[in-house]
mmCIF file of C-alpha atoms and ligand atoms in Angstrom:
data_model
loop_
_atom_site.group_PDB
_atom_site.id
_atom_site.type_symbol
_atom_site.label_atom_id
_atom_site.label_comp_id
_atom_site.label_asym_id
_atom_site.label_seq_id
_atom_site.Cartn_x
_atom_site.Cartn_y
_atom_site.Cartn_z
ATOM 1 C CA MET A 25 -18.814 35.111 -12.859
ATOM 2 C CA LEU A 26 -17.626 37.727 -15.286
ATOM 3 C CA ASP A 27 -19.495 35.935 -18.075
ATOM 4 C CA LEU A 28 -22.774 36.903 -16.455
ATOM 5 C CA LEU A 29 -21.975 40.587 -16.785
ATOM 6 C CA LEU A 30 -20.942 40.452 -20.411
ATOM 7 C CA PRO A 31 -23.457 40.448 -23.252
ATOM 8 C CA GLN A 32 -23.930 37.028 -24.802
ATOM 9 C CA ARG A 33 -22.190 36.514 -28.116
ATOM 10 C CA CYS A 34 -22.752 34.157 -31.010
ATOM 11 C CA LEU A 35 -20.314 31.254 -30.626
ATOM 12 C CA ALA A 36 -19.735 31.134 -34.367
ATOM 13 C CA CYS A 37 -19.285 34.795 -35.363
ATOM 14 C CA GLY A 38 -19.011 36.719 -32.091
ATOM 15 C CA ARG A 39 -21.964 39.004 -32.793
ATOM 16 C CA THR A 40 -23.809 40.115 -29.674
ATOM 17 C CA GLY A 41 -27.134 38.363 -29.177
ATOM 18 C CA ALA A 42 -28.040 34.689 -29.301
ATOM 19 C CA GLN A 43 -25.705 31.764 -28.589
ATOM 20 C CA VAL A 44 -25.978 31.035 -32.284
ATOM 21 C CA CYS A 45 -27.261 34.060 -34.226
ATOM 22 C CA ALA A 46 -29.940 33.773 -36.908
ATOM 23 C CA ALA A 47 -27.427 34.398 -39.710
ATOM 24 C CA CYS A 48 -25.079 31.631 -38.510
ATOM 25 C CA LEU A 49 -27.997 29.271 -37.916
ATOM 26 C CA GLY A 50 -29.240 29.899 -41.458
ATOM 27 C CA ALA A 51 -25.741 29.388 -42.861
ATOM 28 C CA LEU A 52 -24.988 26.087 -41.111
ATOM 29 C CA PRO A 53 -23.224 23.797 -43.640
ATOM 30 C CA ARG A 54 -26.034 21.247 -43.860
ATOM 31 C CA LEU A 55 -25.019 18.010 -45.562
ATOM 32 C CA LYS A 56 -26.974 17.156 -48.697
ATOM 33 C CA PRO A 57 -27.137 13.813 -50.540
ATOM 34 C CA PRO A 58 -25.755 11.928 -52.328
ATOM 35 C CA PHE A 59 -23.802 10.241 -49.551
ATOM 36 C CA CYS A 60 -21.646 7.188 -49.210
ATOM 37 C CA GLU A 61 -24.242 4.638 -48.083
ATOM 38 C CA ARG A 62 -21.920 3.341 -45.395
ATOM 39 C CA CYS A 63 -20.011 6.204 -43.774
ATOM 40 C CA GLY A 64 -22.167 9.158 -44.825
ATOM 41 C CA ALA A 65 -19.421 11.118 -46.576
ATOM 42 C CA PRO A 66 -20.877 13.428 -49.237
ATOM 43 C CA THR A 67 -20.048 11.954 -52.631
ATOM 44 C CA ALA A 68 -20.565 12.955 -56.274
ATOM 45 C CA TRP A 69 -23.103 10.134 -56.741
ATOM 46 C CA PRO A 70 -24.512 7.448 -54.432
ATOM 47 C CA VAL A 71 -21.925 4.768 -53.603
ATOM 48 C CA ARG A 72 -21.908 1.814 -51.211
ATOM 49 C CA ARG A 73 -18.364 2.554 -50.091
ATOM 50 C CA CYS A 74 -16.226 5.638 -50.692
ATOM 51 C CA ALA A 75 -12.550 6.552 -50.723
ATOM 52 C CA GLU A 76 -12.792 7.375 -47.025
ATOM 53 C CA CYS A 77 -14.227 4.055 -45.833
ATOM 54 C CA SER A 78 -13.445 1.407 -48.470
ATOM 55 C CA GLY A 79 -11.301 -1.386 -47.101
ATOM 56 C CA ARG A 80 -12.014 -0.361 -43.509
ATOM 57 C CA ARG A 81 -13.720 -2.697 -41.102
ATOM 58 C CA LEU A 82 -16.568 -0.641 -39.662
ATOM 59 C CA ALA A 83 -18.799 -2.166 -36.986
ATOM 60 C CA PHE A 84 -21.778 0.051 -37.849
ATOM 61 C CA ALA A 85 -24.095 -0.398 -40.824
ATOM 62 C CA ALA A 86 -24.358 3.294 -41.696
ATOM 63 C CA ALA A 87 -23.415 6.708 -40.326
ATOM 64 C CA ARG A 88 -25.197 9.996 -41.008
ATOM 65 C CA ALA A 89 -24.703 13.566 -39.822
ATOM 66 C CA ALA A 90 -26.628 16.806 -40.102
ATOM 67 C CA VAL A 91 -23.866 19.360 -40.750
ATOM 68 C CA ALA A 92 -20.245 19.541 -41.875
ATOM 69 C CA TYR A 93 -17.710 20.109 -39.113
ATOM 70 C CA ASP A 94 -16.351 23.402 -40.421
ATOM 71 C CA ALA A 95 -14.811 26.266 -38.419
ATOM 72 C CA ARG A 96 -18.151 27.748 -37.330
ATOM 73 C CA VAL A 97 -19.615 24.397 -36.331
ATOM 74 C CA ARG A 98 -16.384 23.631 -34.481
ATOM 75 C CA ALA A 99 -16.797 26.844 -32.477
ATOM 76 C CA ILE A 100 -20.403 25.932 -31.681
ATOM 77 C CA VAL A 101 -19.499 22.397 -30.590
ATOM 78 C CA ALA A 102 -16.608 23.717 -28.493
ATOM 79 C CA GLY A 103 -18.976 26.096 -26.706
ATOM 80 C CA TRP A 104 -21.419 23.260 -26.191
ATOM 81 C CA LYS A 105 -18.714 21.096 -24.598
ATOM 82 C CA GLU A 106 -16.911 23.673 -22.553
ATOM 83 C CA HIS A 107 -19.794 25.700 -21.230
ATOM 84 C CA GLY A 108 -22.501 23.058 -21.061
ATOM 85 C CA LEU A 109 -24.907 25.224 -23.032
ATOM 86 C CA ARG A 110 -28.137 23.273 -22.858
ATOM 87 C CA ARG A 111 -29.887 25.125 -25.677
ATOM 88 C CA LEU A 112 -27.194 23.952 -28.098
ATOM 89 C CA ALA A 113 -28.241 20.337 -27.568
ATOM 90 C CA ALA A 114 -31.770 21.320 -28.604
ATOM 91 C CA LEU A 115 -30.392 23.222 -31.605
ATOM 92 C CA ALA A 116 -28.288 20.202 -32.625
ATOM 93 C CA ALA A 117 -31.262 17.866 -32.179
ATOM 94 C CA ASP A 118 -33.464 20.143 -34.314
ATOM 95 C CA GLU A 119 -30.832 20.073 -37.055
ATOM 96 C CA VAL A 120 -30.550 16.284 -36.888
ATOM 97 C CA THR A 121 -34.308 15.683 -36.993
ATOM 98 C CA GLY A 122 -34.693 18.303 -39.740
ATOM 99 C CA GLN A 123 -32.034 16.649 -41.894
ATOM 100 C CA LEU A 124 -32.233 12.941 -41.195
ATOM 101 C CA PRO A 125 -35.082 10.423 -41.185
ATOM 102 C CA ARG A 126 -36.007 8.824 -37.902
ATOM 103 C CA PRO A 127 -33.922 5.639 -37.674
ATOM 104 C CA GLU A 128 -35.777 2.312 -37.542
ATOM 105 C CA VAL A 129 -34.326 1.237 -34.215
ATOM 106 C CA ASP A 130 -35.422 -0.054 -30.814
ATOM 107 C CA ALA A 131 -33.239 2.308 -28.774
ATOM 108 C CA LEU A 132 -30.705 5.125 -28.885
ATOM 109 C CA ALA A 133 -27.310 4.700 -27.239
ATOM 110 C CA PHE A 134 -24.598 7.325 -26.886
ATOM 111 C CA VAL A 135 -20.824 7.404 -26.810
ATOM 112 C CA PRO A 136 -20.186 7.523 -23.068
ATOM 113 C CA PRO A 137 -18.394 10.404 -21.378
ATOM 114 C CA ASP A 138 -14.782 10.131 -20.402
ATOM 115 C CA ARG A 139 -14.571 10.356 -16.633
ATOM 116 C CA ASP A 140 -11.826 12.950 -16.691
ATOM 117 C CA ARG A 141 -13.260 15.225 -19.336
ATOM 118 C CA ARG A 142 -16.815 15.156 -18.026
ATOM 119 C CA LEU A 143 -15.652 17.232 -15.070
ATOM 120 C CA GLU A 144 -14.213 19.925 -17.310
ATOM 121 C CA ARG A 145 -17.386 20.134 -19.313
ATOM 122 C CA GLY A 146 -20.023 19.900 -16.641
ATOM 123 C CA HIS A 147 -22.176 17.823 -18.939
ATOM 124 C CA HIS A 148 -21.861 15.441 -21.819
ATOM 125 C CA PRO A 149 -22.969 16.488 -25.337
ATOM 126 C CA ALA A 150 -23.544 12.989 -26.781
ATOM 127 C CA GLN A 151 -25.734 11.973 -23.863
ATOM 128 C CA ARG A 152 -27.752 15.177 -23.972
ATOM 129 C CA LEU A 153 -28.147 15.001 -27.752
ATOM 130 C CA ALA A 154 -29.361 11.389 -27.416
ATOM 131 C CA ARG A 155 -31.907 12.496 -24.825
ATOM 132 C CA GLU A 156 -33.186 15.323 -27.053
ATOM 133 C CA LEU A 157 -33.396 12.992 -30.063
ATOM 134 C CA GLY A 158 -35.132 10.307 -28.003
ATOM 135 C CA GLU A 159 -37.876 12.792 -27.139
ATOM 136 C CA ARG A 160 -38.282 14.005 -30.709
ATOM 137 C CA TRP A 161 -38.220 10.538 -32.289
ATOM 138 C CA ASP A 162 -40.041 8.843 -29.406
ATOM 139 C CA VAL A 163 -37.299 6.219 -28.986
ATOM 140 C CA PRO A 164 -35.961 5.108 -25.578
ATOM 141 C CA VAL A 165 -32.390 6.063 -24.685
ATOM 142 C CA VAL A 166 -30.232 3.413 -23.027
ATOM 143 C CA ALA A 167 -26.929 4.023 -21.219
ATOM 144 C CA ALA A 168 -25.577 0.958 -22.984
ATOM 145 C CA LEU A 169 -21.854 1.647 -22.970
ATOM 146 C CA ARG A 170 -19.090 2.439 -20.522
ATOM 147 C CA ARG A 171 -15.468 3.337 -20.999
ATOM 148 C CA THR A 172 -13.006 0.600 -20.131
ATOM 149 C CA GLY A 173 -10.361 3.160 -19.131
ATOM 150 C CA ALA A 174 -9.449 6.783 -19.612
ATOM 151 C CA ALA A 175 -10.578 7.898 -23.056
ATOM 152 C CA PRO A 176 -7.604 8.170 -25.363
ATOM 153 C CA ARG A 177 -7.147 11.542 -27.037
ATOM 154 C CA GLN A 178 -7.804 11.217 -30.760
ATOM 155 C CA ARG A 179 -6.842 14.700 -31.864
ATOM 156 C CA GLY A 180 -3.845 14.921 -34.167
ATOM 157 C CA LEU A 181 -3.749 11.200 -34.979
ATOM 158 C CA ASP A 182 -4.222 9.679 -38.430
ATOM 159 C CA VAL A 183 -6.990 7.169 -39.110
ATOM 160 C CA ALA A 184 -4.908 4.039 -38.434
ATOM 161 C CA ALA A 185 -3.586 5.462 -35.167
ATOM 162 C CA ARG A 186 -7.082 6.539 -34.119
ATOM 163 C CA ARG A 187 -8.356 3.031 -34.731
ATOM 164 C CA ARG A 188 -5.576 1.417 -32.687
ATOM 165 C CA ASN A 189 -5.961 4.025 -29.986
ATOM 166 C CA VAL A 190 -9.673 3.485 -29.443
ATOM 167 C CA ARG A 191 -9.897 -0.303 -29.944
ATOM 168 C CA GLY A 192 -11.355 -1.950 -26.835
ATOM 169 C CA ALA A 193 -12.111 1.454 -25.273
ATOM 170 C CA PHE A 194 -15.805 0.587 -24.730
ATOM 171 C CA ALA A 195 -17.728 -2.212 -23.081
ATOM 172 C CA ALA A 196 -21.432 -2.832 -22.736
ATOM 173 C CA ALA A 197 -22.965 -1.712 -19.477
ATOM 174 C CA THR A 198 -26.180 -3.607 -20.102
ATOM 175 C CA THR A 199 -27.752 -5.902 -22.679
ATOM 176 C CA VAL A 200 -28.880 -3.923 -25.695
ATOM 177 C CA PRO A 201 -31.793 -4.402 -28.109
ATOM 178 C CA ARG A 202 -31.384 -5.730 -31.627
ATOM 179 C CA ARG A 203 -31.466 -2.446 -33.493
ATOM 180 C CA VAL A 204 -29.596 0.485 -31.973
ATOM 181 C CA CYS A 205 -28.755 3.976 -33.112
ATOM 182 C CA LEU A 206 -25.507 5.268 -31.622
ATOM 183 C CA VAL A 207 -25.459 9.044 -31.028
ATOM 184 C CA ASP A 208 -22.373 11.261 -30.807
ATOM 185 C CA ASP A 209 -21.742 14.977 -31.262
ATOM 186 C CA VAL A 210 -19.070 14.730 -33.986
ATOM 187 C CA TYR A 211 -18.000 12.010 -36.423
ATOM 188 C CA THR A 212 -14.325 12.501 -37.204
ATOM 189 C CA SER A 213 -12.628 9.376 -38.579
ATOM 190 C CA GLY A 214 -15.333 6.898 -37.587
ATOM 191 C CA ALA A 215 -12.875 5.065 -35.314
ATOM 192 C CA THR A 216 -14.716 5.951 -32.098
ATOM 193 C CA ALA A 217 -18.121 5.157 -33.620
ATOM 194 C CA SER A 218 -16.850 1.811 -34.895
ATOM 195 C CA ALA A 219 -15.304 0.823 -31.554
ATOM 196 C CA ALA A 220 -18.510 1.773 -29.720
ATOM 197 C CA ALA A 221 -20.652 -0.061 -32.304
ATOM 198 C CA SER A 222 -18.464 -3.120 -31.887
ATOM 199 C CA ALA A 223 -19.160 -3.125 -28.111
ATOM 200 C CA LEU A 224 -22.902 -2.749 -28.794
ATOM 201 C CA ARG A 225 -22.821 -5.729 -31.131
ATOM 202 C CA ALA A 226 -20.923 -7.775 -28.557
ATOM 203 C CA ALA A 227 -23.790 -6.993 -26.144
ATOM 204 C CA GLY A 228 -26.508 -8.265 -28.467
ATOM 205 C CA ALA A 229 -27.163 -5.578 -31.078
ATOM 206 C CA ARG A 230 -27.517 -6.969 -34.604
ATOM 207 C CA GLN A 231 -27.791 -3.650 -36.392
ATOM 208 C CA VAL A 232 -26.047 -0.434 -35.329
ATOM 209 C CA GLU A 233 -26.549 2.870 -37.083
ATOM 210 C CA VAL A 234 -24.677 6.039 -36.172
ATOM 211 C CA VAL A 235 -26.113 9.560 -36.028
ATOM 212 C CA THR A 236 -24.062 12.638 -35.224
ATOM 213 C CA PHE A 237 -24.674 16.368 -35.266
ATOM 214 C CA ALA A 238 -21.533 17.147 -37.257
ATOM 215 C CA ARG A 239 -19.142 15.293 -39.527
ATOM 216 C CA ALA A 240 -15.547 16.041 -40.477
ATOM 217 C CA LEU A 241 -14.983 15.983 -44.233
ATOM 218 C CA ARG A 242 -12.084 14.839 -46.409
ATOM 219 C CA LEU A 243 -10.140 13.099 -43.685
ATOM 220 C CA ARG A 244 -7.890 10.375 -45.079
HETATM 221 ZN ZN1 ZN B 314 -23.316 34.319 -35.642
HETATM 222 ZN ZN1 ZN B 315 -17.758 5.926 -47.099
#
């Protein structure tokens, strides 16, 4: 209630005005090529695999993101999740379509909400981002995945622990088309994206690409 009486502030810098002010919007840490062809990490030159993903079994063909997950972007994504700010999904979708080519796919899928956390958030960023991207790219969105249990918390775990933690966490809710783009708000270690892509492939997808709004950098 009190929120309604207070002036709106920029989620990133706290300045009074828009949810994300023009200065912060202009200064978003947009990711520029070259990238690792596979996991989308920015690299010094184009590579097929990078230090972050070499030797890892990833169920997706390629992952790409629009912006780096730095402190400002983290504050924006947190506001998006906690307050269900609908305009942020549109902002994120504009960034994604401005930065990334439209994927050659038959449908968009999204990392499904965790039953427990959906209540806290009021809405689900990955699902809403998928819907916004589906409109912009003119691709159907399918609710292809479900959680097999409570979503394990990934925060604070290293890559190997994240992978173990999330293995088998998703199952297909429906049959899926051959070429699918999996949408999520943030790519951290790739463990969640890979587990979700693995479930999509088990349900009939032959090619899974991953698109996220933000991407964590330099995680080992
Ligand atoms: Zn700002
Ligand atoms: Zn890589």
